[in-house]
Coordinates of C-alpha atoms (C1' of nucleotides) in Angstrom, one line a residue:
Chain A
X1 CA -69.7 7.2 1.0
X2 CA -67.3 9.9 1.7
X3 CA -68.0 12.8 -0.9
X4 CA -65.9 16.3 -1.2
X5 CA -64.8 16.3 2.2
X6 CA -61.5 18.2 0.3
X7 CA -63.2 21.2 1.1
X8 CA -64.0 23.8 3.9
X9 CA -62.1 21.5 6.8
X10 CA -58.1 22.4 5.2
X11 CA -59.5 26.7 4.6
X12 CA -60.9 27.2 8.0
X13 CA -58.0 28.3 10.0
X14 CA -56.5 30.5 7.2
X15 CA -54.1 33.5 7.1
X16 CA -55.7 34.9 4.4
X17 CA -55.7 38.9 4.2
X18 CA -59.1 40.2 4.0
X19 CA -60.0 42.7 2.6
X20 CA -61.9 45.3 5.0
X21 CA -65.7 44.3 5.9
X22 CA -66.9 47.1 4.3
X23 CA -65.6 45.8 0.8
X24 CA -67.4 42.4 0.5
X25 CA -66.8 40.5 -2.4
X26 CA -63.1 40.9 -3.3
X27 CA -60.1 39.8 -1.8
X28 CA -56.6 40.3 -1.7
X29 CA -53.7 38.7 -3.1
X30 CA -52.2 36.8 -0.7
X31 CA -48.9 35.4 -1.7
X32 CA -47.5 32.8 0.0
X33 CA -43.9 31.1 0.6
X34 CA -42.8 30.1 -3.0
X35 CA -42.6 26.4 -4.2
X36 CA -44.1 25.6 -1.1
X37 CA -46.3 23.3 -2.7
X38 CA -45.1 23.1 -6.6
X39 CA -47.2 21.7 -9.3
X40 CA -44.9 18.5 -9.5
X41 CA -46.3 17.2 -6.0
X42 CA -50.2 18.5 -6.1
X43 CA -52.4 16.0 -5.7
X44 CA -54.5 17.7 -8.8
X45 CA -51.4 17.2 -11.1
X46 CA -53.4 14.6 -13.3
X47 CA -56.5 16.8 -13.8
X48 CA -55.0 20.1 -13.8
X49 CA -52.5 22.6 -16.0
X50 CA -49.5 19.6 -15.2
X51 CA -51.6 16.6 -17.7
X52 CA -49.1 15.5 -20.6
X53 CA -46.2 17.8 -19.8
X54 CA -42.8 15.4 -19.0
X55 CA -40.5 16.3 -15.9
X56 CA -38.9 18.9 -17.4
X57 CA -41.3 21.1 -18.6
X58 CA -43.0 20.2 -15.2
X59 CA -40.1 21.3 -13.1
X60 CA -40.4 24.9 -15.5
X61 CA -44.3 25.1 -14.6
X62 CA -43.0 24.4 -10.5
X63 CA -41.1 28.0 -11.2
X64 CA -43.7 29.7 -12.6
X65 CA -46.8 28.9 -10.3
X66 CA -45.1 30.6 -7.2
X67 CA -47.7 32.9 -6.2
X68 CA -51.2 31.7 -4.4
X69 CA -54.3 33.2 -3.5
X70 CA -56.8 32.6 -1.0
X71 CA -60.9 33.7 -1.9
X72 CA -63.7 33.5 0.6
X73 CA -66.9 32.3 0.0
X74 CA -68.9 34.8 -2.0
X75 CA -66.2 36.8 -2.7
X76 CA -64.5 37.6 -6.4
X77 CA -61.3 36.4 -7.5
X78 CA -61.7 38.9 -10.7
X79 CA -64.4 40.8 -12.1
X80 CA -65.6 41.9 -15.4
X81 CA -63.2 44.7 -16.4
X82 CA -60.6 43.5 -14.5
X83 CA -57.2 44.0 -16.3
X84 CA -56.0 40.5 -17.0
X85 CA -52.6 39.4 -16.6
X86 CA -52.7 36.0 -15.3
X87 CA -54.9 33.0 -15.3
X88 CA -55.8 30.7 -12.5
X89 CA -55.9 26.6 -11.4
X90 CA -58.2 26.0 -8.6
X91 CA -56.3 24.4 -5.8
X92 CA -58.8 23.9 -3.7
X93 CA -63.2 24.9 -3.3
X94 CA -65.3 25.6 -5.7
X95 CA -66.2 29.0 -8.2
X96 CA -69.0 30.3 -10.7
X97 CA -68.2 32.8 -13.4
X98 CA -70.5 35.2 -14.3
X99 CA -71.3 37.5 -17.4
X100 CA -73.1 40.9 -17.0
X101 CA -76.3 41.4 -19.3
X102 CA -77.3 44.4 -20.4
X103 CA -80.1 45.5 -18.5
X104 CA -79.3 43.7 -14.8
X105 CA -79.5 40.2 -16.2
X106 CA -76.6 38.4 -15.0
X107 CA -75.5 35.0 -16.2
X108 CA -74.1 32.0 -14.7
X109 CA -72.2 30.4 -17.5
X110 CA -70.1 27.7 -15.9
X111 CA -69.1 26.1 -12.5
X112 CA -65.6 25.3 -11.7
X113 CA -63.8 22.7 -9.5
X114 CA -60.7 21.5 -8.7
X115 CA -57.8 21.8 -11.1
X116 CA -60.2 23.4 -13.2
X117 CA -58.8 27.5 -15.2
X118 CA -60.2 30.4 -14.5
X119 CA -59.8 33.3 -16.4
X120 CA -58.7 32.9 -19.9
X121 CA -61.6 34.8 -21.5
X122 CA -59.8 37.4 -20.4
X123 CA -56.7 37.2 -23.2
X124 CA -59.1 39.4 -25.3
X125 CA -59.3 42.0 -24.5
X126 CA -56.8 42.1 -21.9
X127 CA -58.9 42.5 -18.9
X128 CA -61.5 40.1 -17.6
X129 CA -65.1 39.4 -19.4
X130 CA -66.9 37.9 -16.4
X131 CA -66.8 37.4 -12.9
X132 CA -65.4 34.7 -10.7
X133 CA -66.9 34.2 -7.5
X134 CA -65.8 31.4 -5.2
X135 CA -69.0 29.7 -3.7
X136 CA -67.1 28.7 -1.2
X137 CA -63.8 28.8 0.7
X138 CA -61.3 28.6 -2.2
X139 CA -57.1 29.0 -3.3
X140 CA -56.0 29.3 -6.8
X141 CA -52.4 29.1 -8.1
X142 CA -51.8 32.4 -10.3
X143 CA -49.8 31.9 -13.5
X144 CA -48.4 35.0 -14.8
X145 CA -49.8 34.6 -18.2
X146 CA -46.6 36.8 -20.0
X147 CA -44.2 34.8 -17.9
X148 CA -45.9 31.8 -18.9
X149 CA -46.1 32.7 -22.8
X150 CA -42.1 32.5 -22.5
X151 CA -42.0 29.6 -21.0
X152 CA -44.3 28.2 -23.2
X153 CA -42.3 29.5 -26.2
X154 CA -39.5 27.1 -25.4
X155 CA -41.4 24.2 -24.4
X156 CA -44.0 24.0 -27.3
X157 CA -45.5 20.8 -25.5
X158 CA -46.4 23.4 -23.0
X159 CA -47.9 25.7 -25.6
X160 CA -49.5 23.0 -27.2
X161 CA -51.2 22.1 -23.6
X162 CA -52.5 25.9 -23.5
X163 CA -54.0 25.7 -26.3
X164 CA -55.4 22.5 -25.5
X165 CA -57.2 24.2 -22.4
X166 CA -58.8 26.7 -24.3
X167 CA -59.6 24.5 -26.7
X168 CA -61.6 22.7 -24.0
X169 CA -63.4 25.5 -22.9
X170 CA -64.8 26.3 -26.2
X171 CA -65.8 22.8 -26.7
X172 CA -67.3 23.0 -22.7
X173 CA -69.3 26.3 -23.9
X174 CA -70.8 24.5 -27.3
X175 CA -72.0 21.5 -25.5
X176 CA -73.6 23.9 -23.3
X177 CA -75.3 25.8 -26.0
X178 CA -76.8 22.9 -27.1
X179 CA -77.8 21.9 -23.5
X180 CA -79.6 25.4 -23.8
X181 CA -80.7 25.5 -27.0
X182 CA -82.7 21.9 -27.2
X183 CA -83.1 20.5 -23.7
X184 CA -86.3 20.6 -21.5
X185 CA -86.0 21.1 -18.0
X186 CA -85.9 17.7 -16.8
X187 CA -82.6 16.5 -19.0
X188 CA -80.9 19.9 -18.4
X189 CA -80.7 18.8 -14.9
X190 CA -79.7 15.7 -16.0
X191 CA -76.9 16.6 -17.5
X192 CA -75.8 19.0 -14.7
X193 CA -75.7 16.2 -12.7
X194 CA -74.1 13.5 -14.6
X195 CA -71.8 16.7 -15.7
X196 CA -70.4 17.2 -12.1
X197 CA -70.2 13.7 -10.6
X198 CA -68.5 13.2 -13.7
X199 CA -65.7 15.7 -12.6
X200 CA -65.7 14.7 -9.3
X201 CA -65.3 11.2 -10.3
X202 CA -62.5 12.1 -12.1
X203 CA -60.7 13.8 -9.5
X204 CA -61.2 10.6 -7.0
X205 CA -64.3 10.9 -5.1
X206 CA -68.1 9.4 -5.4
X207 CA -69.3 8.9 -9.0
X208 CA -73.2 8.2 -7.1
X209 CA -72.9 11.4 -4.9
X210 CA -72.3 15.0 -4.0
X211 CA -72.6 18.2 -2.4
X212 CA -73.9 20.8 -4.6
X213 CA -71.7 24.0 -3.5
X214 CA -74.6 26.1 -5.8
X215 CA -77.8 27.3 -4.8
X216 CA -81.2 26.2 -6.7
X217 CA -81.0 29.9 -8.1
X218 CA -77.6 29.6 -9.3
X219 CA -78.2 26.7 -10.7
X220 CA -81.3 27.6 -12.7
X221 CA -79.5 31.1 -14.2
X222 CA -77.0 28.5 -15.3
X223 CA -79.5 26.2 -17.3
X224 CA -81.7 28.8 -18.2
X225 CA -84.2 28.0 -15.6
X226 CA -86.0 29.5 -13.1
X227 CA -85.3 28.0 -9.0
X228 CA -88.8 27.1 -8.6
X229 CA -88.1 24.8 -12.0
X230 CA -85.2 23.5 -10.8
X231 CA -86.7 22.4 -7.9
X232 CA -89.8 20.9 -9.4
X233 CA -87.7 19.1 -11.9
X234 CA -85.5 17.9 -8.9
X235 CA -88.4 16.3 -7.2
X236 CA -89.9 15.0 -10.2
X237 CA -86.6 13.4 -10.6
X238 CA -86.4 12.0 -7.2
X239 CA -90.2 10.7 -7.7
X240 CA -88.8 8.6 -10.9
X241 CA -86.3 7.0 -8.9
X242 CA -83.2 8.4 -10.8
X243 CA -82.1 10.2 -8.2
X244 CA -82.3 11.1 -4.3
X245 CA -82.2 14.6 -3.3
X246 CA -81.2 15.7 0.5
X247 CA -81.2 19.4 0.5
X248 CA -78.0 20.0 -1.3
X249 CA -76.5 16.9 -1.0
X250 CA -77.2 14.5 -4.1
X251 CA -77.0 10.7 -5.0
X252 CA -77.9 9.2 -8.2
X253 CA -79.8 6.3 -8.2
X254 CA -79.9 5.1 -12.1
X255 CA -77.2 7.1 -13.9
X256 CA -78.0 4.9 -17.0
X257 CA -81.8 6.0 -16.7
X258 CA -80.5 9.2 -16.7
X259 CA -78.3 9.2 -19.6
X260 CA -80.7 7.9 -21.7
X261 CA -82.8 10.6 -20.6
X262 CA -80.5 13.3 -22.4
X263 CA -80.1 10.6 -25.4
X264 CA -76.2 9.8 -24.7
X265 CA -76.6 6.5 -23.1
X266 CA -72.9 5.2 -24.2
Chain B
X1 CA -77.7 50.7 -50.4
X2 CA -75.3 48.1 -51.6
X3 CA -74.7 45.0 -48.9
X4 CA -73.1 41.9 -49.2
X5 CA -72.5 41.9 -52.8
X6 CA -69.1 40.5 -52.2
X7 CA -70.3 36.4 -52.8
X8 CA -71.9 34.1 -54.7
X9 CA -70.9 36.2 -58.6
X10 CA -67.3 35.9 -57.7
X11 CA -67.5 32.1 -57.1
X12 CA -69.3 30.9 -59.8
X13 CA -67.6 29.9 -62.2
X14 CA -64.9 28.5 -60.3
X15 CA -62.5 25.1 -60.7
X16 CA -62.2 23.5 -57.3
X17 CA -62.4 20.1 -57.2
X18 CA -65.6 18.4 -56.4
X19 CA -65.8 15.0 -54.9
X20 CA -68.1 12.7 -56.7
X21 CA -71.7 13.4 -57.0
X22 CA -72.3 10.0 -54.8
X23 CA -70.0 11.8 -51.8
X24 CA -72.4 14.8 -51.0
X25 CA -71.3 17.3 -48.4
X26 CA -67.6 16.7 -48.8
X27 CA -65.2 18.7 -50.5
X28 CA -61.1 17.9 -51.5
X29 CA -58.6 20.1 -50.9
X30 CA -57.3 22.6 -53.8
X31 CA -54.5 23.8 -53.8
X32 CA -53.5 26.9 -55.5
X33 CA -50.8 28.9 -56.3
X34 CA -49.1 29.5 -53.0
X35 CA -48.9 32.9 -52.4
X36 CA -51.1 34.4 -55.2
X37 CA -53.1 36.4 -53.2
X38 CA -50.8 37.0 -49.5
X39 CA -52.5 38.0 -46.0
X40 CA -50.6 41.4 -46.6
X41 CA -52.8 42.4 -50.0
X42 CA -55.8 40.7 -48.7
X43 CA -58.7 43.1 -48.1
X44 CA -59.7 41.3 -45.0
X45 CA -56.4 42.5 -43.5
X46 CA -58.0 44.4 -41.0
X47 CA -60.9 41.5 -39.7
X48 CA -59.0 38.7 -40.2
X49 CA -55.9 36.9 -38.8
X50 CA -53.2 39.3 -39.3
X51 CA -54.7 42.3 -37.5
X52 CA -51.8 43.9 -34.9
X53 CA -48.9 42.2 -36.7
X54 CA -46.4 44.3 -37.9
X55 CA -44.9 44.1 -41.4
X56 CA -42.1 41.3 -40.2
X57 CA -44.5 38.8 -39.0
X58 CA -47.3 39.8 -41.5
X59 CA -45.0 38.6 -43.8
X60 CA -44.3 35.3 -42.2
X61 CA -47.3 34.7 -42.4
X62 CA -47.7 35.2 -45.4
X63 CA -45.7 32.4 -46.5
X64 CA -47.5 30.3 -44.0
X65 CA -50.9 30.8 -45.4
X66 CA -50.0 29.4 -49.2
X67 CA -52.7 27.0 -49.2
X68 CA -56.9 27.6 -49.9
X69 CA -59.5 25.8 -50.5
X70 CA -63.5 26.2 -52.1
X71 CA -66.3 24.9 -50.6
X72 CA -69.3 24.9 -52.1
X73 CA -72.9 25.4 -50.7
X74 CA -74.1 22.7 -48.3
X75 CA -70.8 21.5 -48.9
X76 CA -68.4 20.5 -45.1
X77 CA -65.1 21.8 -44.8
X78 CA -64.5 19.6 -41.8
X79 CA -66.4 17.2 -40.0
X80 CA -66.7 16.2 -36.2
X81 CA -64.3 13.5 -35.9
X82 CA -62.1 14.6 -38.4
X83 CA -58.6 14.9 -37.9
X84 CA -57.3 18.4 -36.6
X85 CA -54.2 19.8 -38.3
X86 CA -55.1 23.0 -39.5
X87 CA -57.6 25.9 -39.1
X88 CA -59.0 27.8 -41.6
X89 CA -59.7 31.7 -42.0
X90 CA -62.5 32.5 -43.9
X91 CA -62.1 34.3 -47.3
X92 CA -64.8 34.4 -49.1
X93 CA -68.6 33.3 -48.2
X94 CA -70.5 32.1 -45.3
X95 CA -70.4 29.0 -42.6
X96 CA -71.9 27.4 -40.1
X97 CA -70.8 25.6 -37.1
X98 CA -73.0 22.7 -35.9
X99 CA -72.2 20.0 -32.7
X100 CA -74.1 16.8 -32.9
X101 CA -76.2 16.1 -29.9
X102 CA -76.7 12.4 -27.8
X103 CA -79.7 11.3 -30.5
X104 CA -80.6 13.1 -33.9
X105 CA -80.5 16.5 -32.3
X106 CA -77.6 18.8 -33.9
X107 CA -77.1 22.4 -32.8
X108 CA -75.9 25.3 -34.7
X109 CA -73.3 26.9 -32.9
X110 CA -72.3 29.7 -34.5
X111 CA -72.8 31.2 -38.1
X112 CA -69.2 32.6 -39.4
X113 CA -68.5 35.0 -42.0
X114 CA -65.7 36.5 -44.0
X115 CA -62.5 37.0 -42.3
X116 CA -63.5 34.5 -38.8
X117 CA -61.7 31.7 -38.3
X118 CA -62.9 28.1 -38.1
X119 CA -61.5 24.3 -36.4
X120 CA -60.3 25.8 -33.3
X121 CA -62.3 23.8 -31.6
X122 CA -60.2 20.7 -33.0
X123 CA -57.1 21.3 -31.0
X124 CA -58.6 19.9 -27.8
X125 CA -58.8 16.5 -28.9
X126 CA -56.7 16.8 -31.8
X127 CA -59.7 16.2 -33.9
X128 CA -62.8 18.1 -34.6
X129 CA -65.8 18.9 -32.4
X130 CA -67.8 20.0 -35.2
X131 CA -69.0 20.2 -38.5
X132 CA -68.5 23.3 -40.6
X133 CA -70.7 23.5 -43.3
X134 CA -70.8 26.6 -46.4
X135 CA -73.9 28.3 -46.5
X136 CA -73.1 29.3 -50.2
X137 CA -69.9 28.5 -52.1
X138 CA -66.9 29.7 -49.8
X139 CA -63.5 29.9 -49.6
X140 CA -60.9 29.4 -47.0
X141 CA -57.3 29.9 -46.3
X142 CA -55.5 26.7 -44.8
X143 CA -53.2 27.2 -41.6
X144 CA -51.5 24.9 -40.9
X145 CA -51.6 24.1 -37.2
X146 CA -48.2 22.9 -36.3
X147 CA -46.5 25.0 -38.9
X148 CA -48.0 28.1 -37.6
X149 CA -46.9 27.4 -33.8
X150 CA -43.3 26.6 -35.0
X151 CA -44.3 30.6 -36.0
X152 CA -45.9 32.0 -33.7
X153 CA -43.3 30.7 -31.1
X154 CA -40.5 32.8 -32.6
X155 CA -42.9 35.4 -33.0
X156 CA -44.7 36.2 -29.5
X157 CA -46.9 38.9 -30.6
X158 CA -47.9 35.7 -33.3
X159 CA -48.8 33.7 -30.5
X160 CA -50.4 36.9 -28.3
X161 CA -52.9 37.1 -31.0
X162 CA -53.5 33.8 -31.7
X163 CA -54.5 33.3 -28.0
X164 CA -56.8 36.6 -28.6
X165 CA -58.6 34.9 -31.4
X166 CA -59.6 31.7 -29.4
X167 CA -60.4 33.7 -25.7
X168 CA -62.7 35.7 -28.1
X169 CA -63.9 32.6 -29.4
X170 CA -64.5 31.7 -25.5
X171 CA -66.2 35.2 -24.7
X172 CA -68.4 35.0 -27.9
X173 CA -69.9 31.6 -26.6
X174 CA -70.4 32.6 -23.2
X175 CA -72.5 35.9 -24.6
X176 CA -74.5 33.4 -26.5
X177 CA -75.2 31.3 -23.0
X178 CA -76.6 34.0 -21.7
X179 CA -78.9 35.2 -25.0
X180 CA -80.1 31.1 -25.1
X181 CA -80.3 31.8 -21.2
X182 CA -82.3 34.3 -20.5
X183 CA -84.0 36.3 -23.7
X184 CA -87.2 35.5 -24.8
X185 CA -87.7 34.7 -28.7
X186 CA -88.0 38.4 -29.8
X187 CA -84.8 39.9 -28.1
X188 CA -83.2 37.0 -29.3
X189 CA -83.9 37.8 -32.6
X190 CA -83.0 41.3 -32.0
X191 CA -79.7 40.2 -30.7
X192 CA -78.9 37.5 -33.4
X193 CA -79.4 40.7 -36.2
X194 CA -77.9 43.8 -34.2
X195 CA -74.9 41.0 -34.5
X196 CA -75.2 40.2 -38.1
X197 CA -75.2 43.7 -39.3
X198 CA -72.4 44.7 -36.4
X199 CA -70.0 42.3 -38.4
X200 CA -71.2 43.2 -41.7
X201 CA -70.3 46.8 -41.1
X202 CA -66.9 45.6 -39.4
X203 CA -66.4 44.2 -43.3
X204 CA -67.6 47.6 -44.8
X205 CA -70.7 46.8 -46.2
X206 CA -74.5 48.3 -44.9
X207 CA -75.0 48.4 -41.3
X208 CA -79.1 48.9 -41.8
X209 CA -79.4 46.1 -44.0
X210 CA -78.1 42.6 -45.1
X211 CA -79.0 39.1 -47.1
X212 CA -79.0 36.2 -44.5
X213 CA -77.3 33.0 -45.3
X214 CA -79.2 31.1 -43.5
X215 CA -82.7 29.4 -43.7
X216 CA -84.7 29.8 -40.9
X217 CA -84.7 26.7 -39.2
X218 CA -80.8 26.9 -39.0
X219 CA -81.6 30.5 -37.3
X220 CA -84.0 28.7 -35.1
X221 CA -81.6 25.9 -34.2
X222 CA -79.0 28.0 -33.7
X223 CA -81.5 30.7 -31.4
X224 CA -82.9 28.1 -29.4
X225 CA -86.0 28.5 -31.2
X226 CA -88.9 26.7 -33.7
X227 CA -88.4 27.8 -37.5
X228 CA -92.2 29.2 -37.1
X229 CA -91.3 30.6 -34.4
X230 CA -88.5 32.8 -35.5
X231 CA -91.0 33.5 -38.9
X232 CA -93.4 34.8 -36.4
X233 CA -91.0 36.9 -34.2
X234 CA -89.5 38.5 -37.5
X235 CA -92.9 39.5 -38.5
X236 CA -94.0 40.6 -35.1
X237 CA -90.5 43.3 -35.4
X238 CA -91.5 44.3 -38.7
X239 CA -95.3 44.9 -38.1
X240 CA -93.4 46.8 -34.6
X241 CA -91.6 49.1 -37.4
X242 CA -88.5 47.8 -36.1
X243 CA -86.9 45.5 -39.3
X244 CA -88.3 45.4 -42.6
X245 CA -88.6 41.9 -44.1
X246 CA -88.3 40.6 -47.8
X247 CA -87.3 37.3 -47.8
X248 CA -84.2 36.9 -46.5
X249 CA -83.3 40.4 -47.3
X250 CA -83.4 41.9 -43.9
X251 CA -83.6 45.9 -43.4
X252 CA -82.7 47.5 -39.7
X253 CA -85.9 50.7 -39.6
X254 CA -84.6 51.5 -36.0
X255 CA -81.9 49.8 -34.3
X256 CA -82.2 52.0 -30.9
X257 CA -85.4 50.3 -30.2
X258 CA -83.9 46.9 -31.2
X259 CA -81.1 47.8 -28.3
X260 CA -83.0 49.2 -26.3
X261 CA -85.3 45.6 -26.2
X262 CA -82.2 43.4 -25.5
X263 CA -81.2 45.9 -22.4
X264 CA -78.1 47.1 -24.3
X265 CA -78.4 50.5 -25.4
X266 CA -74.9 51.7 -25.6
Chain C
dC1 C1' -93.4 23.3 -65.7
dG2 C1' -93.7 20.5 -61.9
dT3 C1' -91.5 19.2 -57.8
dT4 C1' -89.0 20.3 -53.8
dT5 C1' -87.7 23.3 -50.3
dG6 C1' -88.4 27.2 -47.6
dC7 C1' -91.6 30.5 -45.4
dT8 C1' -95.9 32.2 -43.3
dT9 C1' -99.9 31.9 -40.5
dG10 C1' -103.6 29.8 -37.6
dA11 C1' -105.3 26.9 -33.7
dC12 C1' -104.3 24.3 -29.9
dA13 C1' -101.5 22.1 -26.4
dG14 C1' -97.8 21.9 -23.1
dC15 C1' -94.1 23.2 -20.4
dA16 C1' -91.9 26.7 -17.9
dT17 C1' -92.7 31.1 -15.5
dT18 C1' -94.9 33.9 -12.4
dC19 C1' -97.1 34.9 -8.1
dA20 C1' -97.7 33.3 -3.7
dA21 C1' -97.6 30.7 0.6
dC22 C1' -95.2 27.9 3.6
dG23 C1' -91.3 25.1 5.4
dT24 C1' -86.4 24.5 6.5
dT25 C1' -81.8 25.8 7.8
dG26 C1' -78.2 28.4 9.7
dG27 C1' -76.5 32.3 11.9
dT28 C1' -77.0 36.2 15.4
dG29 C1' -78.0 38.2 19.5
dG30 C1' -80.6 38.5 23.6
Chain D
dC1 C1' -80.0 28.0 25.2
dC2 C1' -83.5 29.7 22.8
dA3 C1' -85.7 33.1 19.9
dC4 C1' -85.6 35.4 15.8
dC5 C1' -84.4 36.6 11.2
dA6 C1' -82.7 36.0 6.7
dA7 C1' -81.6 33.2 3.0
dC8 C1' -82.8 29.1 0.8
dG9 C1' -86.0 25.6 -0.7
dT10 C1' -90.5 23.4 -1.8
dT11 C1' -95.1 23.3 -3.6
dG12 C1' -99.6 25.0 -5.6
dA13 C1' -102.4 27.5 -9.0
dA14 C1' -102.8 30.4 -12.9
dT15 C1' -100.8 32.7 -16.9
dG16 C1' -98.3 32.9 -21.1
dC17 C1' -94.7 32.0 -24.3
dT18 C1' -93.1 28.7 -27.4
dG19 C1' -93.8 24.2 -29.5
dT20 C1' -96.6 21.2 -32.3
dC21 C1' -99.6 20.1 -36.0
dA22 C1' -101.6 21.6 -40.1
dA23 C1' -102.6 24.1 -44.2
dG24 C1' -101.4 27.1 -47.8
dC25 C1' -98.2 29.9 -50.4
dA26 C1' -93.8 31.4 -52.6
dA27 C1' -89.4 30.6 -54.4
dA28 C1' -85.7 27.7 -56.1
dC29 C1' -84.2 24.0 -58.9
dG30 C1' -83.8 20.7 -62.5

DNA sequence: CGTTTGCTTGACAGCATTCAACGTTGGTGG
DNA sequence: CCACCAACGTTGAATGCTGTCAAGCAAACG
């Protein structure tokens, strides 16, 4: 019953520099005391960058992942533009990234959690393609991605690991072009859902429930929708009995129902 | 006035391998005389893999890139499911990527062209996420996976660009989450072509005109969209005096106004 | 030359958007 | 502590874009 209670209670009390109130959205860096909490003793090691790597070339990662940095709700890690010289592994809360459209049409294009990277996009061109805004109280490890590359150079398991990770994300993005491309409203949201209880699952908490850290907006830029859809489609949901919605707090009631409805029932 | 001449005559009469007439949409590999035609003499030197290397690690790579292989029209060079163990850069002719979907439903992901690279998608799960299938008879260049990280890790700026080719891969999708998104079916078009012809003229030919490979269901699929309904929009632009229409012979009469209707008008 | 595949166009239906009103929640200041 | 405001969410009604079904035509292929 108890669902991402990880969050907010462990960030309130921070030391965090801020930037001035007159500069909303964007935060410092704010490192902390080195190796205080390494890689080889997170409690995201299984999920995170650490997966697959043995106890050496976890002890090397330890080294590198020195610096931390603390983002309040609603404000940017990076934005679009950004030079880019290091990626990031959410330690803790929740982020969106964002792509700028031409005209003002921005576009949600993915959620991150826990243990999840932020910023590779931005190898490019060397300097950030999107936005990454923490939708809620959130810390990152930064890895220095030149001081990484020569680690990585020596410890090709390491290499083979980054590769791996953007791999993943290109595999993420087609999977959601065909969420786009194909899906009606009702299994988009389907999807979503399974999607992140899926991820939360994996990372040890509720596989029935959760607290959506978006709002119905975000959600709908995400899945192409507009809010008032997404909450229709929610209700409607709730109505068939596959789900029960509680403001932003979510339990699924027939996960199988629901994977049949977006035709992967395995 | 000349565009995309460079296919289809120079691979007709050609001697690759073709498996049985009972094992459609497969093709073996042929091998060819390594090093017959190197990165460093090839005229898509300056779109394709080795762009930013200097002559030291250009001709590394050289000796990396020995093997090719032809597909022919309809023809996969790798399946989903397939093992991963090499990516391919496209020399000659035209692809398309497709994931498959839950049920029947399959998704275009991407169409590729001359000098793009193809598989990378295969190194999260050391096997493929996708099909690539030619859209005419095409030929690629074989890289070896594992050879070219033994490479690329003496050879950092190797590696640096590598990484450049797959975050692009990353930035390319996430542009295409926001067209499925958030455009409606005639700024989609106008996006998918401004694209087409962009790349075409990155390869020297026409940047008014080109010859899609595609039909246009596979447009729609890949667009989000019906196959009448991308026949429609395309003759709605052209009786808008924006693109002239012959077929699949496509002519750009004003591509301001095409920018100008997907909020880009850089 | 006939068959198949691809393309175009029309009519109609359906799903998501748009516009609008109202309800809820959480934070702020009196 | 309560009132008020702003942001978020829900729901209804009407519009419209795209999908669906269908027919006819053109081009490609053997």
């Amino acid at each position: 019953m108890e669902i991402l209670k990880e969050s907010s209670s462990t960030t309130q009390n921070q030391t965090s520099v801020q930037s001035a109130q007159g500069a909303p959205e964007r935060t410092q860096p704010s490192a902390e005391a080195p190796g205080k909490l390494a890689c080889s003793s997170c409690k995201l090691r299984d999920v995170c960058m650490p997966v697959g790597l043995n106890p050496e070339e976890l002890n090397r990662l330890d080294q590198l992942v020195s610096t931390r940095k603390k983002v309040k709700k609603g404000h940017a890690l990076f934005r679009a533009g950004d030079a880019f010289n290091a990626f990031y592994a959410i330690r803790l809360g929740t982020f969106k990234s964002r792509v700028h459209g031409g005209d003002g049409k921005d576009q949600v294009t993915g959620f991150q959690m826990a243990g999840e990277i932020l910023g590779l996009e931005g190898i490019s061109m060397d300097k950030h393609a999107c936005d990454a805004v923490a939708l809620e109280d959130s810390e990152v490890c930064v890895i220095d991605y030149q001081h990484f590359q020569t680690l990585a150079n020596v410890f090709p398991s390491l290499q083979k690991h980054f590769h791996r990770v953007m791999s993943r994300e290109i595999v993420r993005d087609r999977n959601m072009m065909m969420l786009l491309g194909s899906m009606n409203a009702e299994q988009r949201l389907a999807a979503f859902l399974l999607n992140l209880v899926q991820r939360q699952q994996a990372r040890g908490f509720s596989g029935q429930e959760m607290m959506l850290r978006m709002t119905r907006e975000e959600i709908g830029n995400y899945l192409g929708l507009k809010l008032e859809t997404v909450s229709r489609t929610l209700s409607k949901l709730q109505e068939e009995a596959l789900i029960q919605v509680e403001q932003r707090h979510i339990k699924i009631l027939n996960s199988t129902a629901l994977r049949v409805l977006i035709g992967t029932p395995e």
